[in-house]
Every structure is written in C-alpha cells, then in structure tokens.
Amino acid sequence: MTQAKTIMIQGTSSHVGKSLLCTALCRIFKQEGYRVAPFKAQNMALNSYVTPDGGEIGRAQGAQADAAGTPATVKMNPILIKPKQDLHAQIIVLGKPLADMSAREYRQSFLPEAVTLVEQCIDELRNQYEIVVIEGAGSPAEVNLKDRDIVNMRTAMLADAPVILAADIDRGGVFASLVGTLELLEAHERQRVVGFIINKFRGDFELLRPGLEFLEERTGRPVLGVVPYLHNHGIEQEDSVSLSEKVVGQSEIDVAVIKLPRISNFTDFDSLSSFPGVSVRYVGPGDQLGVPDAVIIPGTKNTIDDLYYLKEKGLEQEIVALAQRGAAIVGICGGYQMLGKMLYDPWGTEAAKGNCPGLGLLDISTTFFAEKQTHRCKAIIDPGSLSWLDSSHAEIQGYEIHTGQVEVGSQAQPLLCILERSGAEVEITDGAVQGGGKVFGTHLHGLFDNPSLLSDWVNFLRHNKGLPRVEFKKGSTKEDKYDKLANQVREHLDMEKLYRIMGLGEYTP
Ligand SMILES: NC(=O)CC[C@H](N)C(=O)O
C-alpha cells in the first residue's frame, strides 16, 4: 500500500502561526484534489473540538480537518492535555479521558506508551489519506525537554516528514531564531529541515530581501514563503494567547465575558463578537466588570475552583447585583453550573474542594460524575422558555463537554431538549431559564453559533436599551474563509519547491 506523503510545520517558538499555516496547507492540498488529513501528536489546550463520533481533540486539528474537507477523527490529535489544577491535567487519549496526572506521572507512566500510540495513528492516517499535514508544538530546540519530545522531531521521524521551520517576523529576531533553532538540532534532525516560512510579514519586501539571501546562504536552505500578516481570517486557533489579542471597540451593546482562570471553549463567543454593535469584553483579574448589558460566565475545566475564584475576587456579588438591576446573565456549561444553588463534587472529579454554593441565580444544582459527556447535538428550545426567541428559531445545534449533571428545581424552567447526540436519537432536557429569558444557561457550547438565536438575543438586549433592531447579515461561510486563507497563503508559497520536497511531482498552477 502506498503511504501518504507528509509535510510538517514546526516553529521557532509558540504562536508563530503554525496552526493557521497547517490549516492553509490542508485546504491548498484539498483544492489540488488530494485526500488530506491533519495531525498533531499532542496538544495542550482547554478549547477542544468534538468529533462527529463524540471524541475530544484540539480545536486546531478540528478546524484543519474541516479545511481539508474530511471528518475529524481522534487519530488526528491522539493526545490532548487539559490543565485542570496547578500541577495536574486531564489527559485525553484518543478522544476520551484517560486519567488526571501530574507532569511527573505523565512523563513516567504515560510517555513511553505515547510513542507507540503516535506511531499507530500516523500509520493509520498515512494508509487512509494521500497527504498528512503535521503540526509541531512550541519549538523543537528546547534542549531541556528533548528526551520527552513526542510532538516535534520524534513525530517527524515517525511520519518520515520533511520539516518546514516557521518564524514570526512581527515579533522580530527572525533570523537569529531560525539559525539558532537549526544550530541546536542534532545533525539527523537538522537534515529533516527543508526550508523556512517567514510568517506574519507586514513590511517592505525589498527591505527583507537581503535577509532572505543571508538565510539561504548561511543555512543552505530555501525560504519557501514569506506569508503576510493575515487579519480577520475568522479561523479558530486554540492558543489561549489569542484570547488576550481580542480587541474590543466602543459599541452599543456591552457584553462582559468572565475570563475564568480555566476558561474553556471561548470560541463560543466568536460569532457574538462579530455581531454588529456588540462588543465582547473579557474581564480578567484586575479588570473592572462595570455595568455591562449582559454578563456571560463561560465554560471552565474546573467549575468549582473557578467558582471560588469568582467569590474571592468579589465577582460573585457583582454579578448577582447586576442581575438584580436587570442585566442579562448567561452561563455556558461550567458557567451554567455556577449560576445554580449548589454544586456537589462527591468524587472530587473537579477539585479537592468538595461541595460549594453557587450564585443562586438559577434554581438548579449540579453533581459532578466521573463519566464525561462529549457529543455533538441537535436540540430544540422549549416553547415559551425564552420570551425573546422567535418560535421559528428554536432548532439549534451545539456540543457538550462536561461531567456535571444538573437537576432543575421548581422555580426554573428547562431550556431545551436534546434530540440527537453523536448521531443517536435521544430525548434529554438541558439548561434552565428564569425571568422569561433574562437569566439562562445550558451545557451546550456553540449556542451563539446559531445565527437566528444569536440575533434574537442581541435584539432583546437592544430592545431593553431602547435601541432599534439590527439584522445579523450572514458573513462569509467557513468554506469561503478556508478558501480565502488557502489562496492568500498559496500566493506567497513556492509551490513548485514544496511539491518537489514532498515528492508530489510537478506542480502545475
Ligand atoms: N466545558 C465545561 O465548561 C465543563 C464544565 C465542568 N468542568 C464539567 O465537566 O461539567
């Protein structure tokens, strides 16, 4: 059986744009007619993606599979590390939680097996697809971590992948970081590096040219592309760094999202922040909550510890006071659980801290179980639960990632009924509402990615302020965005050289 060709993007550091470059490559090769799969051996992130069969992987590989036009599978990101408490993380293996481990336990008891797992996944993908686009993590030159590397050069060797080193010119130091990274690699690793990509360029190309010549002369390797800084591409990246880059301007509707220490799936609010007239402010430690029109408590890897955070920072009282003044309050997943009266953690699934009273804005109580629910869902909002929702907008989609189970008390009303979970028909109520829809919560992530529901909610907030209705004009689709990204990146890549390096034959534009 012929195995897929492979190409790997590694970086000189984190956040040089590896994920986005891999997404672009997945789409470029798809456009060229290849069957493409993305791969990253191990991710550390709290934003995760639920595969169609209910497995949990990093969001970047999910987006890359979408860009490649293939269903995401757990093999594309077999290990996902979700930091939970300071020194502990939940280790997700092949889409399901394996155990909570300290860094030391991970290294000693799991890493040796991990190599075999990574190898099997790469082999399977290579047997099934024609091209596998592989992403590294951080930098391959962390000499202190070399013995535990499974995600950079170890993966490149297992996949027999040529490696392109990418660097971020916007940060500066690009020549030193590329030459320095090469220098610190072992000879056999260095041989794998076939060229460079200078990413996030926004200067005068003529001024850069001597630098490129220097690089090629000094290292004997080509610069395969100088890719411009791409703004507003609208494509998800999972790094938490990207949250601090989100900028907000002045606008008519002020939505405050509490930036919990273990915030998860903050991509939930991307569509909301693109809605005309809405600004989404992430309120972190030291930021003022102020008097927003709505407060959203987002998902969290650790509801109980993050609830203590709200209490310690005085945010609990502030949010309750805002609710009393009539602000809209929304809780998504962990944030939904926090809005309730009590949270019980009899088995210490979340934290060592046991039970904890919630904000009491919804008459619900949550108990955390060992079993985690990860599903893509179709659901229907209960008629009459949200006074502001047009009844023709009640069918929604979302996804679940939680261990908590909620009981709804008599003062609250259930929000919705899940009708399909991971492809199977079900009938499960979820979420709760009080005050006709002023305060509500649900376990479903991706709620605001339902454009009609989003528009109705924003217009409800506008109505409360005496502002006129606005319609949410559907922007470009995800498919258009991937095509645009691919076209922009392709234009700045030496495709002929890339094809030759990957053994794909002649490139015909
Ligand atoms: N995604 C989330 O917000 C999860 C909430 C909570 N940690 C649970 O597992 O139930």
XYZ file of C-alpha atoms and ligand atoms in Angstrom:
519
model
C 0.000 0.000 0.000
C 1.394 3.416 -0.830
C 1.560 5.640 2.178
C 0.548 9.271 2.244
C 3.161 11.951 1.664
C 3.757 14.090 4.697
C 4.816 17.630 5.475
C 5.392 19.108 8.895
C 5.387 22.681 10.154
C 7.476 23.310 13.246
C 8.036 26.697 14.809
C 10.860 28.648 16.363
C 8.524 29.253 19.305
C 4.869 29.067 20.247
C 2.437 31.326 18.464
C 4.357 31.765 15.224
C 1.231 30.758 13.331
C 1.826 27.026 12.820
C -1.841 26.083 13.215
C -3.020 28.580 10.646
C -0.296 27.587 8.167
C -1.288 23.924 8.561
C -4.948 24.849 8.076
C -3.978 26.678 4.889
C -1.912 23.708 3.651
C -4.792 21.312 4.347
C -7.053 23.471 2.198
C -4.469 24.045 -0.544
C -3.936 20.301 -0.988
C -7.679 19.682 -0.878
C -8.099 22.271 -3.640
C -5.442 20.355 -5.590
C -7.635 17.266 -5.373
C -5.774 15.329 -2.671
C -7.320 13.445 0.227
C -5.749 15.265 3.173
C -5.636 14.727 6.939
C -4.159 16.961 9.619
C -2.148 15.577 12.531
C -0.678 16.810 15.781
C 0.560 14.249 18.260
C -0.197 16.196 21.390
C -1.980 19.419 22.219
C -2.200 21.317 25.445
C -5.366 23.386 25.395
C -8.656 23.960 27.139
C -10.513 24.767 23.950
C -11.491 21.489 22.425
C -13.407 20.186 19.443
C -15.889 17.346 19.481
C -15.554 14.910 16.572
C -18.705 13.573 14.884
C -18.376 10.337 16.864
C -18.107 12.139 20.200
C -14.338 12.254 20.791
C -12.473 15.294 22.090
C -9.482 16.748 20.227
C -7.716 20.123 19.941
C -9.708 22.778 18.110
C -6.949 23.483 15.620
C -6.985 19.907 14.289
C -10.775 20.089 14.128
C -10.562 23.248 12.020
C -7.815 21.698 9.879
C -9.974 18.641 9.189
C -12.824 20.984 8.208
C -10.416 22.830 5.903
C -9.266 19.511 4.445
C -12.917 18.612 3.852
C -12.706 15.405 5.849
C -14.480 14.388 9.075
C -12.254 14.971 12.104
C -11.215 11.824 13.963
C -9.475 11.287 17.293
C -6.454 9.880 15.427
C -5.701 13.388 14.157
C -4.824 14.516 17.679
C -4.445 11.406 19.825
C -3.293 13.188 22.987
C -4.925 16.275 24.445
C -3.725 17.662 27.759
C -6.264 19.813 29.573
C -4.704 21.631 32.544
C -7.078 21.339 35.450
C -5.342 22.469 38.574
C -1.923 23.968 39.026
C 0.107 20.808 38.669
C -2.491 18.403 37.349
C -4.036 17.903 33.978
C -6.677 15.674 32.469
C -5.119 13.500 29.799
C -7.437 12.788 26.891
C -6.280 9.859 24.808
C -7.979 9.019 21.536
C -10.773 11.417 22.383
C -11.642 10.087 25.866
C -10.304 10.994 29.318
C -7.652 8.502 30.411
C -6.731 9.946 33.822
C -5.727 13.035 35.726
C -1.956 13.155 36.101
C 0.809 15.355 37.379
C 3.535 16.314 34.926
C 5.820 13.782 36.549
C 3.278 10.928 36.365
C 2.638 11.815 32.765
C 6.316 11.614 31.951
C 6.975 8.427 33.839
C 3.908 6.348 33.280
C 2.389 7.584 30.058
C 5.057 8.951 27.744
C 6.716 5.612 26.951
C 3.385 4.258 25.632
C 2.581 7.502 23.893
C 5.233 6.986 21.239
C 3.623 3.730 20.099
C 0.225 5.392 20.040
C 1.506 8.312 17.968
C 3.154 5.920 15.545
C -0.034 3.870 15.121
C -2.141 6.954 14.469
C 0.270 8.351 11.918
C 0.402 4.989 10.157
C -3.361 4.726 10.019
C -3.728 8.222 8.644
C -0.979 7.595 6.111
C -2.745 4.447 4.934
C -6.064 6.200 4.609
C -5.103 9.544 3.066
C -2.817 10.855 0.316
C -1.265 13.719 2.293
C -0.871 14.238 6.023
C -0.153 17.801 7.152
C 1.524 17.705 10.542
C 1.834 20.439 13.123
C 4.548 20.599 15.777
C 4.347 22.350 19.141
C 6.417 25.160 20.623
C 9.988 24.829 19.409
C 11.932 21.653 18.546
C 15.072 23.147 20.125
C 14.045 23.039 23.793
C 17.174 21.108 24.738
C 15.953 20.503 28.286
C 12.815 18.736 27.031
C 14.341 16.712 24.207
C 14.013 13.350 25.908
C 10.232 13.859 26.250
C 9.579 15.175 22.800
C 6.863 13.303 21.033
C 5.320 16.167 19.137
C 8.194 17.659 17.137
C 11.169 15.796 15.663
C 10.004 12.448 17.083
C 6.772 12.806 15.149
C 8.669 13.975 12.061
C 10.770 10.806 12.182
C 7.797 8.515 12.735
C 5.986 10.160 9.832
C 9.099 10.443 7.703
C 8.145 14.072 7.234
C 10.179 16.886 5.766
C 10.057 19.804 8.204
C 9.481 23.462 7.425
C 10.546 25.827 10.201
C 8.234 28.785 10.611
C 9.112 32.022 12.372
C 7.123 35.118 13.295
C 8.739 38.220 11.806
C 6.265 40.513 13.523
C 7.930 39.755 16.830
C 11.420 40.320 15.443
C 14.541 38.199 15.855
C 13.509 36.010 12.981
C 16.997 35.368 11.544
C 18.570 34.562 14.883
C 15.688 32.299 15.855
C 15.787 30.333 12.599
C 19.578 29.974 12.511
C 19.670 29.314 16.272
C 16.978 26.654 16.101
C 18.797 24.851 13.310
C 22.059 25.094 15.229
C 20.557 23.454 18.333
C 19.121 20.485 16.480
C 21.000 17.216 16.207
C 22.506 16.502 12.816
C 19.830 13.960 11.778
C 17.090 16.362 12.857
C 18.693 19.256 11.016
C 18.659 17.141 7.865
C 14.898 16.986 8.054
C 14.560 20.770 7.857
C 13.944 21.506 4.202
C 13.262 25.225 4.361
C 11.669 28.133 6.151
C 8.491 30.142 6.183
C 8.642 33.701 7.416
C 5.193 34.346 8.793
C 3.175 37.451 9.743
C 5.096 39.789 7.445
C 3.821 43.339 7.036
C 6.812 45.356 5.908
C 8.543 46.319 2.682
C 9.584 43.158 0.852
C 12.630 44.874 -0.724
C 13.992 45.585 2.748
C 13.546 41.944 3.689
C 15.236 40.522 0.575
C 18.867 40.755 1.822
C 17.799 38.927 4.973
C 16.328 36.089 2.921
C 19.529 35.847 0.880
C 21.521 35.750 4.105
C 19.369 32.914 5.446
C 19.676 30.857 2.284
C 23.432 31.347 2.120
C 24.036 30.736 5.775
C 21.889 27.599 6.082
C 21.843 26.231 2.545
C 18.047 26.038 2.778
C 15.422 27.942 0.832
C 12.856 30.344 2.193
C 9.716 28.629 0.909
C 7.469 31.546 1.629
C 7.012 34.947 3.180
C 3.411 34.934 4.321
C 1.738 38.226 5.169
C 0.096 39.038 8.471
C -3.448 37.850 7.895
C -6.102 39.905 9.642
C -9.666 38.892 10.381
C -9.343 35.496 8.800
C -12.063 34.259 11.162
C -10.440 30.875 11.593
C -10.151 29.325 15.008
C -6.828 28.868 16.688
C -6.670 27.215 20.037
C -3.847 29.070 21.792
C -5.043 30.882 24.857
C -2.670 33.664 23.813
C -5.132 34.544 21.106
C -7.682 35.473 23.773
C -5.511 38.319 25.006
C -5.291 39.568 21.430
C -9.014 40.017 21.115
C -9.635 43.727 20.955
C -12.891 45.449 21.609
C -14.048 48.807 20.486
C -16.871 51.066 21.619
C -20.290 49.779 20.766
C -23.946 49.898 21.643
C -24.175 46.583 23.476
C -21.557 45.756 26.065
C -21.203 42.062 26.865
C -18.776 41.046 29.602
C -17.386 37.512 29.476
C -15.740 36.496 32.740
C -12.220 35.350 31.940
C -12.088 32.432 34.332
C -8.650 31.048 35.161
C -9.552 27.721 33.489
C -11.817 29.132 30.790
C -12.614 26.569 28.117
C -14.039 26.881 24.612
C -14.021 30.648 24.497
C -14.565 30.237 20.764
C -18.214 30.152 21.913
C -18.200 33.956 21.709
C -16.544 34.497 18.330
C -19.858 34.867 16.483
C -21.190 37.160 19.177
C -18.210 39.473 18.829
C -18.758 39.716 15.076
C -22.372 40.830 15.549
C -22.817 44.490 14.559
C -22.937 46.842 17.522
C -21.786 44.268 20.085
C -18.513 44.394 21.962
C -17.344 41.361 23.881
C -15.065 42.270 26.782
C -13.096 39.553 28.555
C -12.969 40.552 32.197
C -9.807 39.148 33.781
C -8.099 39.726 37.116
C -7.633 43.441 37.641
C -10.260 44.415 35.030
C -13.436 46.240 36.026
C -16.674 44.394 35.412
C -18.504 47.722 35.216
C -22.161 47.832 34.213
C -22.478 45.695 31.087
C -25.767 44.905 29.341
C -25.063 41.207 29.719
C -22.655 39.018 31.635
C -21.625 35.626 30.326
C -19.955 33.074 32.538
C -18.204 30.747 30.105
C -17.165 27.111 30.236
C -14.374 26.034 32.530
C -12.281 22.947 33.018
C -12.775 23.293 36.731
C -16.115 24.773 37.750
C -15.554 24.550 41.496
C -12.091 26.116 41.614
C -13.219 28.860 39.237
C -16.330 29.469 41.337
C -14.034 30.064 44.311
C -12.144 32.495 42.088
C -15.391 34.440 41.465
C -16.050 34.522 45.196
C -12.510 35.599 46.122
C -12.485 38.407 43.564
C -15.877 39.702 44.646
C -17.211 38.981 41.162
C -19.964 36.732 42.509
C -21.536 39.646 44.391
C -21.083 41.975 41.448
C -22.782 39.559 39.048
C -25.696 38.954 41.442
C -26.085 42.730 41.872
C -26.080 43.218 38.091
C -28.773 40.537 37.736
C -30.884 42.370 40.319
C -30.507 45.564 38.305
C -31.840 43.735 35.284
C -28.704 42.787 33.335
C -28.984 39.653 31.223
C -26.947 36.755 32.596
C -25.928 33.699 30.589
C -23.996 30.649 31.715
C -22.420 28.216 29.308
C -21.508 24.773 30.633
C -19.340 25.384 33.736
C -20.752 28.917 33.840
C -24.279 27.483 33.734
C -23.485 25.194 36.655
C -22.130 28.175 38.643
C -25.412 30.067 38.247
C -27.165 27.385 40.298
C -27.756 26.994 44.022
C -25.374 24.151 44.851
C -22.553 22.235 43.238
C -21.703 18.784 44.571
C -18.461 17.014 43.804
C -18.661 13.827 45.887
C -15.885 12.049 43.973
C -13.555 15.015 43.602
C -13.964 14.966 39.807
C -13.464 18.713 39.577
C -11.387 19.695 42.555
C -10.355 18.689 46.020
C -12.633 21.332 47.468
C -15.847 19.307 47.505
C -19.264 20.981 47.578
C -19.818 24.659 47.004
C -22.812 27.022 46.875
C -23.311 28.710 43.524
C -24.565 32.189 42.640
C -28.182 31.137 43.162
C -29.474 32.917 40.064
C -30.987 29.703 38.706
C -32.855 27.099 40.716
C -30.585 24.222 39.716
C -27.999 22.033 41.392
C -25.105 20.233 39.776
C -23.399 16.972 40.677
C -20.117 16.043 39.035
C -19.715 12.430 37.939
C -16.695 10.531 36.706
C -18.130 9.943 33.252
C -17.612 12.718 30.730
C -20.188 13.515 28.061
C -18.693 14.645 24.769
C -21.214 14.892 21.961
C -22.319 16.943 19.030
C -26.008 17.665 19.488
C -29.165 18.808 17.833
C -31.709 20.339 20.196
C -34.920 22.295 20.358
C -35.553 25.210 22.700
C -38.664 24.672 24.843
C -41.538 26.811 23.578
C -42.081 29.775 25.845
C -38.862 29.361 27.833
C -37.063 32.281 26.198
C -39.587 35.068 25.763
C -37.364 36.821 23.230
C -36.862 33.878 20.882
C -38.868 33.705 17.673
C -40.508 30.271 17.739
C -39.249 29.530 14.224
C -35.666 29.762 15.559
C -35.991 27.029 18.176
C -33.994 24.313 16.388
C -30.352 24.631 17.303
C -27.051 22.778 17.249
C -24.213 22.686 19.735
C -21.837 20.357 21.520
C -21.352 19.052 25.021
C -18.135 18.557 27.022
C -18.958 18.010 30.685
C -19.079 15.644 33.614
C -21.604 17.673 35.607
C -25.296 16.665 35.604
C -27.880 19.271 36.514
C -31.191 18.982 38.348
C -33.668 21.757 37.691
C -35.789 22.942 40.645
C -39.366 24.214 40.622
C -38.516 27.902 40.247
C -36.624 27.393 36.998
C -37.870 26.143 33.675
C -35.920 23.742 31.454
C -34.389 25.488 28.458
C -34.220 22.852 25.772
C -34.472 19.243 24.776
C -31.535 17.475 23.139
C -32.881 15.355 20.296
C -29.673 13.958 18.841
C -26.347 13.160 20.492
C -23.366 11.879 18.489
C -25.779 10.835 15.749
C -28.143 8.855 18.038
C -31.732 9.927 18.703
C -32.306 10.895 22.347
C -34.647 12.992 24.451
C -32.700 14.730 27.204
C -33.619 18.049 28.763
C -30.835 20.538 29.342
C -30.405 24.078 30.533
C -32.589 26.277 32.678
C -34.258 29.686 32.432
C -35.595 32.189 34.892
C -37.197 35.583 34.438
C -38.542 34.828 30.976
C -35.086 34.520 29.498
C -33.116 37.237 31.295
C -31.106 34.570 33.088
C -30.430 31.289 31.375
C -27.790 28.657 30.987
C -27.041 25.439 29.137
C -24.349 22.818 28.845
C -24.362 23.338 25.082
C -21.300 25.045 23.693
C -21.621 26.755 20.355
C -25.029 28.210 21.322
C -24.281 31.589 19.754
C -23.157 29.929 16.538
C -26.877 29.521 15.825
C -27.315 32.790 13.907
C -31.059 33.244 14.450
C -30.886 32.637 18.186
C -27.900 34.974 18.423
C -29.727 37.685 16.532
C -32.836 37.334 18.713
C -30.785 37.563 21.916
C -28.823 40.630 20.801
C -32.043 42.310 19.707
C -33.560 41.528 23.095
C -30.615 43.355 24.706
C -31.079 46.224 22.251
C -34.802 46.371 22.953
C -34.089 46.629 26.715
C -31.968 49.684 25.945
C -34.472 51.240 23.595
C -32.260 50.597 20.563
C -33.722 49.679 17.164
C -33.463 46.126 15.789
C -30.492 45.168 13.679
C -30.271 42.153 11.450
C -27.265 39.880 11.520
C -26.035 39.764 7.973
C -24.529 36.400 7.432
C -20.834 36.902 6.733
C -18.819 34.595 4.553
C -19.192 30.906 5.313
C -16.461 28.807 6.898
C -15.853 27.225 3.499
C -15.257 30.656 1.920
C -12.892 31.541 4.751
C -10.806 28.415 4.239
C -10.628 29.076 0.504
C -9.586 32.668 1.072
C -6.908 31.620 3.567
C -5.590 28.963 1.183
C -5.450 31.440 -1.709
C -3.630 34.047 0.363
C -1.049 31.573 1.634
C -0.601 29.813 -1.714
C 0.199 33.117 -3.383
C 3.191 33.535 -1.082
C 4.488 29.975 -1.108
C 6.932 28.455 -3.538
C 4.525 25.695 -4.544
C 6.907 24.162 -7.131
C 9.569 23.660 -4.471
C 7.058 22.405 -1.940
C 5.774 19.796 -4.382
C 9.303 18.633 -5.136
C 10.187 18.418 -1.438
C 7.114 16.337 -0.709
C 7.663 14.070 -3.689
C 4.369 15.105 -5.277
C 5.779 15.574 -8.782
C 5.386 18.687 -10.909
C 3.178 21.470 -9.641
C 1.008 22.947 -12.337
C -0.632 26.177 -11.245
N -16.986 22.510 29.354
C -17.265 22.884 30.601
O -17.473 24.027 30.917
C -17.217 21.784 31.640
C -17.782 22.179 32.983
C -17.403 21.228 34.104
N -15.991 21.286 34.332
C -17.868 19.828 33.795
O -17.093 18.993 33.404
O -19.021 19.537 33.942
